[in-house]
CSV table of C-alpha atoms in Angstrom, one decimal:
chain,number,residue,atom,x,y,z
A,1,MET,CA,104.0,94.5,-13.9
A,2,ILE,CA,106.7,92.0,-12.8
A,3,GLN,CA,105.7,89.3,-10.2
A,4,ARG,CA,107.6,86.5,-8.6
A,5,LEU,CA,105.2,83.8,-7.8
A,6,VAL,CA,105.1,80.5,-5.9
A,7,ILE,CA,103.1,77.5,-7.0
A,8,LEU,CA,100.4,77.5,-4.4
A,9,LEU,CA,99.4,81.1,-5.3
A,10,ILE,CA,99.3,80.2,-9.0
A,11,LEU,CA,97.1,77.1,-8.6
A,12,LEU,CA,94.6,79.0,-6.3
A,13,VAL,CA,94.1,82.0,-8.5
A,14,GLY,CA,91.8,82.1,-11.6
A,15,TYR,CA,92.2,78.7,-13.1
A,16,SER,CA,89.0,76.7,-12.6
A,17,VAL,CA,86.5,76.6,-15.4
A,18,ASN,CA,83.3,74.7,-15.0
A,19,SER,CA,83.2,72.3,-17.9
A,20,GLN,CA,81.2,69.4,-16.3
A,21,THR,CA,78.6,69.5,-19.0
A,22,THR,CA,81.0,70.2,-21.8
A,23,THR,CA,82.0,67.4,-24.2
A,24,TYR,CA,85.1,67.5,-26.5
A,25,SER,CA,86.4,66.2,-29.8
A,26,LEU,CA,89.8,65.7,-31.2
A,27,LYS,CA,90.8,66.0,-34.9
A,28,GLU,CA,94.2,64.9,-35.7
A,29,ASN,CA,96.8,65.5,-38.5
A,30,LEU,CA,95.1,68.2,-40.4
A,31,ALA,CA,97.3,69.7,-43.1
A,32,TYR,CA,97.5,73.6,-42.6
A,33,TYR,CA,99.1,74.4,-45.9
A,34,GLU,CA,96.1,74.4,-48.1
A,35,ASN,CA,95.4,74.7,-51.9
A,36,GLY,CA,98.3,72.4,-52.9
A,37,PHE,CA,100.9,74.7,-51.4
A,38,GLU,CA,104.4,73.0,-51.8
A,39,GLN,CA,102.6,69.8,-52.8
A,40,ASP,CA,105.8,68.3,-54.0
A,41,ASP,CA,107.6,69.0,-50.7
A,42,ALA,CA,107.7,65.7,-48.8
A,43,TYR,CA,108.9,67.3,-45.6
A,44,ILE,CA,106.0,69.8,-45.5
A,45,LYS,CA,103.6,66.9,-46.1
A,46,GLU,CA,105.2,65.0,-43.2
A,47,ARG,CA,105.5,67.8,-40.6
A,48,CYS,CA,103.0,70.5,-41.3
A,49,LYS,CA,100.0,69.1,-39.5
A,50,LEU,CA,98.1,70.2,-36.6
A,51,ASP,CA,95.6,68.6,-34.1
A,52,ILE,CA,92.4,70.4,-32.8
A,53,TYR,CA,90.8,69.7,-29.5
A,54,TYR,CA,87.5,71.5,-29.1
A,55,PRO,CA,84.2,71.7,-27.3
A,56,THR,CA,81.5,70.0,-29.3
A,57,ASN,CA,78.4,71.5,-27.4
A,58,GLN,CA,79.5,75.1,-27.1
A,59,ASN,CA,79.8,78.0,-29.5
A,60,GLY,CA,81.9,81.1,-29.4
A,61,PHE,CA,84.7,79.6,-27.4
A,62,ALA,CA,88.4,80.9,-27.3
A,63,THR,CA,91.2,79.0,-29.0
A,64,ILE,CA,94.8,78.6,-28.0
A,65,VAL,CA,97.4,78.0,-30.8
A,66,TRP,CA,100.1,75.9,-29.0
A,67,PHE,CA,103.6,75.5,-30.5
A,68,HIS,CA,105.7,72.8,-28.9
A,69,GLY,CA,109.3,73.4,-27.7
A,70,GLY,CA,112.5,71.6,-28.6
A,71,GLY,CA,115.0,74.3,-29.6
A,72,LEU,CA,113.6,74.3,-33.3
A,73,THR,CA,115.5,70.9,-33.6
A,74,SER,CA,113.1,68.5,-32.1
A,75,GLY,CA,109.6,68.0,-30.5
A,76,ASN,CA,106.2,67.1,-31.7
A,77,LYS,CA,102.6,68.5,-31.3
A,78,GLU,CA,100.6,67.7,-28.3
A,79,ILE,CA,97.5,68.9,-26.5
A,80,PRO,CA,98.7,69.8,-23.0
A,81,GLU,CA,96.7,68.0,-20.4
A,82,SER,CA,96.6,71.2,-18.3
A,83,LEU,CA,94.6,72.9,-21.0
A,84,LYS,CA,92.0,70.1,-21.5
A,85,ASN,CA,88.5,70.4,-20.2
A,86,LYS,CA,88.7,74.2,-19.7
A,87,GLY,CA,85.9,75.2,-22.2
A,88,LEU,CA,88.6,76.2,-24.7
A,89,ALA,CA,89.8,74.9,-28.1
A,90,VAL,CA,93.5,73.9,-28.3
A,91,VAL,CA,95.4,73.7,-31.7
A,92,ALA,CA,98.7,71.8,-31.4
A,93,VAL,CA,101.1,72.5,-34.2
A,94,ASN,CA,104.0,70.6,-35.8
A,95,TYR,CA,106.5,72.6,-37.8
A,96,ARG,CA,109.5,71.8,-39.8
A,97,LEU,CA,112.9,71.5,-37.8
A,98,TYR,CA,116.5,72.1,-38.2
A,99,PRO,CA,118.7,70.8,-39.9
A,100,LYS,CA,116.2,69.7,-42.5
A,101,VAL,CA,115.3,73.4,-42.9
A,102,LYS,CA,116.7,76.7,-41.6
A,103,ALA,CA,115.3,80.0,-40.6
A,104,PRO,CA,112.8,81.4,-41.4
A,105,ALA,CA,111.1,78.1,-42.4
A,106,TYR,CA,109.9,77.6,-38.8
A,107,ILE,CA,108.3,81.0,-38.6
A,108,GLU,CA,106.6,80.6,-42.1
A,109,ASP,CA,105.0,77.4,-40.8
A,110,ALA,CA,103.9,78.9,-37.5
A,111,ALA,CA,102.3,81.8,-39.5
A,112,ALA,CA,100.6,79.3,-41.9
A,113,ALA,CA,99.2,77.4,-38.9
A,114,VAL,CA,97.7,80.5,-37.2
A,115,SER,CA,96.1,81.7,-40.4
A,116,TRP,CA,94.6,78.2,-40.9
A,117,VAL,CA,93.0,78.5,-37.4
A,118,TYR,CA,91.6,82.0,-38.3
A,119,ARG,CA,90.1,80.6,-41.6
A,120,ASN,CA,88.7,77.4,-40.0
A,121,ILE,CA,87.8,77.8,-36.3
A,122,GLU,CA,84.4,79.0,-36.8
A,123,ARG,CA,83.5,75.7,-38.5
A,124,TYR,CA,84.2,74.1,-35.2
A,125,GLY,CA,82.2,76.6,-33.3
A,126,GLY,CA,85.0,78.9,-32.1
A,127,ASP,CA,85.2,82.7,-32.1
A,128,ALA,CA,87.8,84.0,-34.6
A,129,SER,CA,88.2,87.1,-32.4
A,130,LEU,CA,89.3,85.0,-29.5
A,131,ILE,CA,92.4,83.3,-30.7
A,132,PHE,CA,95.5,83.3,-28.5
A,133,VAL,CA,98.9,82.2,-29.6
A,134,SER,CA,101.3,80.5,-27.1
A,135,GLY,CA,104.0,77.9,-26.8
A,136,HIS,CA,106.9,76.8,-24.7
A,137,SER,CA,110.6,77.7,-25.3
A,138,ALA,CA,111.1,77.4,-29.1
A,139,GLY,CA,107.3,77.5,-29.3
A,140,GLY,CA,107.1,80.7,-27.3
A,141,TYR,CA,109.7,82.2,-29.7
A,142,LEU,CA,107.5,81.3,-32.6
A,143,ALA,CA,104.3,82.8,-31.0
A,144,SER,CA,106.2,86.1,-30.4
A,145,MET,CA,107.6,86.3,-34.0
A,146,VAL,CA,104.2,85.6,-35.6
A,147,GLY,CA,102.5,88.1,-33.4
A,148,LEU,CA,105.0,91.0,-33.4
A,149,ASP,CA,106.5,90.9,-37.0
A,150,LYS,CA,103.3,91.5,-39.1
A,151,SER,CA,104.9,90.3,-42.3
A,152,TRP,CA,104.6,86.7,-41.6
A,153,LEU,CA,100.8,86.6,-41.3
A,154,GLU,CA,100.5,89.2,-44.1
A,155,HIS,CA,101.9,86.6,-46.4
A,156,PHE,CA,98.6,84.6,-45.7
A,157,ASP,CA,96.4,87.8,-45.9
A,158,MET,CA,96.0,87.8,-42.1
A,159,ASP,CA,96.5,90.8,-39.7
A,160,ALA,CA,98.6,89.9,-36.7
A,161,ASP,CA,96.7,92.5,-34.7
A,162,LYS,CA,93.6,90.3,-34.8
A,163,ILE,CA,95.4,87.9,-32.4
A,164,ALA,CA,93.6,88.2,-29.1
A,165,GLY,CA,96.8,87.7,-27.0
A,166,LEU,CA,100.4,86.5,-27.1
A,167,ILE,CA,101.4,84.2,-24.2
A,168,PRO,CA,105.0,82.9,-24.8
A,169,PHE,CA,106.4,80.5,-22.2
A,170,SER,CA,110.1,81.1,-21.7
A,171,GLY,CA,110.7,82.0,-25.3
A,172,HIS,CA,113.7,83.7,-26.8
A,173,THR,CA,113.2,87.5,-27.3
A,174,ILE,CA,116.6,87.8,-29.0
A,175,THR,CA,117.5,85.8,-32.1
A,176,HIS,CA,117.0,82.1,-31.3
A,177,PHE,CA,120.2,80.2,-30.4
A,178,THR,CA,119.4,77.6,-33.2
A,179,VAL,CA,119.2,80.4,-35.7
A,180,ARG,CA,122.6,81.7,-34.4
A,181,GLU,CA,124.0,78.2,-34.7
A,182,GLU,CA,122.9,78.1,-38.3
A,183,ARG,CA,125.2,81.2,-38.8
A,184,GLY,CA,128.2,80.0,-36.8
A,185,ILE,CA,127.5,82.4,-33.8
A,186,LYS,CA,128.3,81.1,-30.4
A,187,GLY,CA,125.5,80.9,-27.8
A,188,THR,CA,127.0,83.6,-25.6
A,189,GLN,CA,126.9,86.2,-28.3
A,190,ALA,CA,123.4,87.9,-28.1
A,191,ILE,CA,122.0,88.9,-31.5
A,192,VAL,CA,119.0,91.1,-32.1
A,193,ASP,CA,118.0,91.2,-35.8
A,194,TYR,CA,114.9,90.8,-37.9
A,195,LEU,CA,114.5,87.3,-36.5
A,196,ALA,CA,114.3,88.4,-32.9
A,197,PRO,CA,111.1,89.4,-31.2
A,198,LEU,CA,112.9,92.3,-29.7
A,199,TYR,CA,113.5,93.8,-33.1
A,200,HIS,CA,109.7,94.1,-33.6
A,201,VAL,CA,108.8,95.9,-30.3
A,202,ARG,CA,105.7,98.0,-31.2
A,203,PRO,CA,103.0,99.7,-29.1
A,204,ASP,CA,100.0,98.4,-31.1
A,205,ALA,CA,100.8,94.6,-30.7
A,206,PRO,CA,98.3,92.3,-29.1
A,207,PRO,CA,98.1,92.0,-25.4
A,208,MET,CA,101.2,90.1,-24.1
A,209,LEU,CA,101.7,87.8,-21.0
A,210,LEU,CA,105.4,86.9,-20.8
A,211,ILE,CA,106.2,84.0,-18.5
A,212,THR,CA,109.7,82.6,-17.6
A,213,GLY,CA,111.1,80.3,-15.0
A,214,ASP,CA,113.3,81.4,-12.0
A,215,ARG,CA,116.1,83.6,-13.3
A,216,ASP,CA,118.7,81.5,-11.4
A,217,LEU,CA,117.3,78.2,-12.9
A,218,GLU,CA,116.4,79.2,-16.4
A,219,LEU,CA,118.4,78.8,-19.7
A,220,LEU,CA,121.2,81.2,-20.3
A,221,GLY,CA,120.0,84.7,-19.9
A,222,ARG,CA,116.3,83.7,-20.7
A,223,TYR,CA,114.7,85.7,-17.8
A,224,GLU,CA,117.0,88.7,-18.3
A,225,GLU,CA,116.2,89.1,-22.1
A,226,THR,CA,112.6,88.6,-21.4
A,227,ALA,CA,112.6,91.3,-18.7
A,228,TYR,CA,114.4,93.6,-21.1
A,229,PHE,CA,111.9,92.9,-23.9
A,230,HIS,CA,109.1,93.6,-21.3
A,231,ARG,CA,110.7,97.0,-20.4
A,232,MET,CA,111.1,98.0,-24.1
A,233,MET,CA,107.5,97.1,-24.9
A,234,GLN,CA,106.4,99.3,-22.0
A,235,LEU,CA,108.6,102.2,-23.3
A,236,SER,CA,107.2,101.8,-26.7
A,237,GLY,CA,103.8,102.6,-25.3
A,238,HIS,CA,102.3,99.2,-25.3
A,239,SER,CA,99.9,99.2,-22.3
A,240,GLN,CA,99.0,95.5,-22.0
A,241,VAL,CA,102.2,93.7,-21.3
A,242,GLN,CA,103.0,91.7,-18.2
A,243,LEU,CA,105.9,89.6,-17.0
A,244,PHE,CA,105.7,86.7,-14.6
A,245,GLU,CA,108.8,85.0,-13.1
A,246,LEU,CA,108.0,81.6,-11.7
A,247,GLU,CA,110.1,81.3,-8.6
A,248,GLY,CA,111.6,77.9,-8.0
A,249,TYR,CA,111.0,76.5,-11.4
A,250,ASP,CA,113.6,75.8,-14.2
A,251,HIS,CA,113.1,76.1,-18.0
A,252,GLY,CA,111.4,72.7,-18.4
A,253,GLY,CA,109.4,72.7,-15.1
A,254,MET,CA,107.9,76.2,-15.6
A,255,ALA,CA,105.2,75.2,-18.1
A,256,PHE,CA,103.0,73.4,-15.5
A,257,PRO,CA,102.6,76.4,-13.2
A,258,ALA,CA,102.4,78.8,-16.4
A,259,PHE,CA,99.2,77.0,-17.8
A,260,PRO,CA,97.0,78.5,-15.1
A,261,LEU,CA,98.2,81.9,-15.9
A,262,LEU,CA,97.5,81.3,-19.5
A,263,VAL,CA,93.9,80.5,-18.8
A,264,LYS,CA,93.5,83.4,-16.5
A,265,GLU,CA,94.9,85.8,-19.1
A,266,ILE,CA,92.4,84.4,-21.7
A,267,ASN,CA,89.5,85.0,-19.3
A,268,ARG,CA,90.9,88.5,-18.6
A,269,VAL,CA,91.0,89.5,-22.2
A,270,LYS,CA,87.5,87.9,-22.9
A,271,LYS,CA,86.1,90.0,-20.1
A,272,ALA,CA,87.8,93.2,-21.3
A,273,LEU,CA,86.4,92.7,-24.9
A,274,LYS,CA,82.9,92.1,-23.6
A,275,GLU,CA,83.1,95.4,-21.7
A,276,LYS,CA,84.2,97.5,-24.7
């Protein structure tokens, strides 16, 4: 289902959550590599941390694992303001960056963070069956890779199919441009290899909501590659994949109108799971 949306429609549909009586807490800089993993690696100690923002007087809430953007070369973890006070937990993740590391270190970190959430979210009152993975740009790429290529989470004894939903915001579906840069490949040469979400199209993946900015305002080919990925997922037999193009919004600006769609998708999946 492909839809072109304007901001008024987005903001009016399915975003409000009554959280007037809900209180929240924030825990910061928790290490997600546990049990002394790579304890002598100073860069892991520095970067591989997460923050968790969660309801303190609710139980069984859903959780969003959020990966920041920045082209795999910059950026820092943050709890998006648009996801606060929605009756949800938000886990914001830092990961190692190029050029200090190269692929697949970024994906390894993303998988380690997601597995940490699965092992620990119930301690904070969350439901481990309601963990959604999302992020913007490079963060959207990481969300897709962790959810589609099952090998990354298998390394941490986790099953990617336990993810309740994947909601990448304007993330590469071909091999990421920074990974191509590492190999000396120009940005206009599209590559689809094992480091591309497109390479791992499968019918049994978690539900997916794909969101991009306006095709005429987005980064080079970003809408088109996402539309192709959407079509290939459909042809593979995946029955729960949607694509939204946010008309009038560029790559950086598309996140704001995308957040209501993320919350709406979480509520849709929660309802569907209850009806099973």
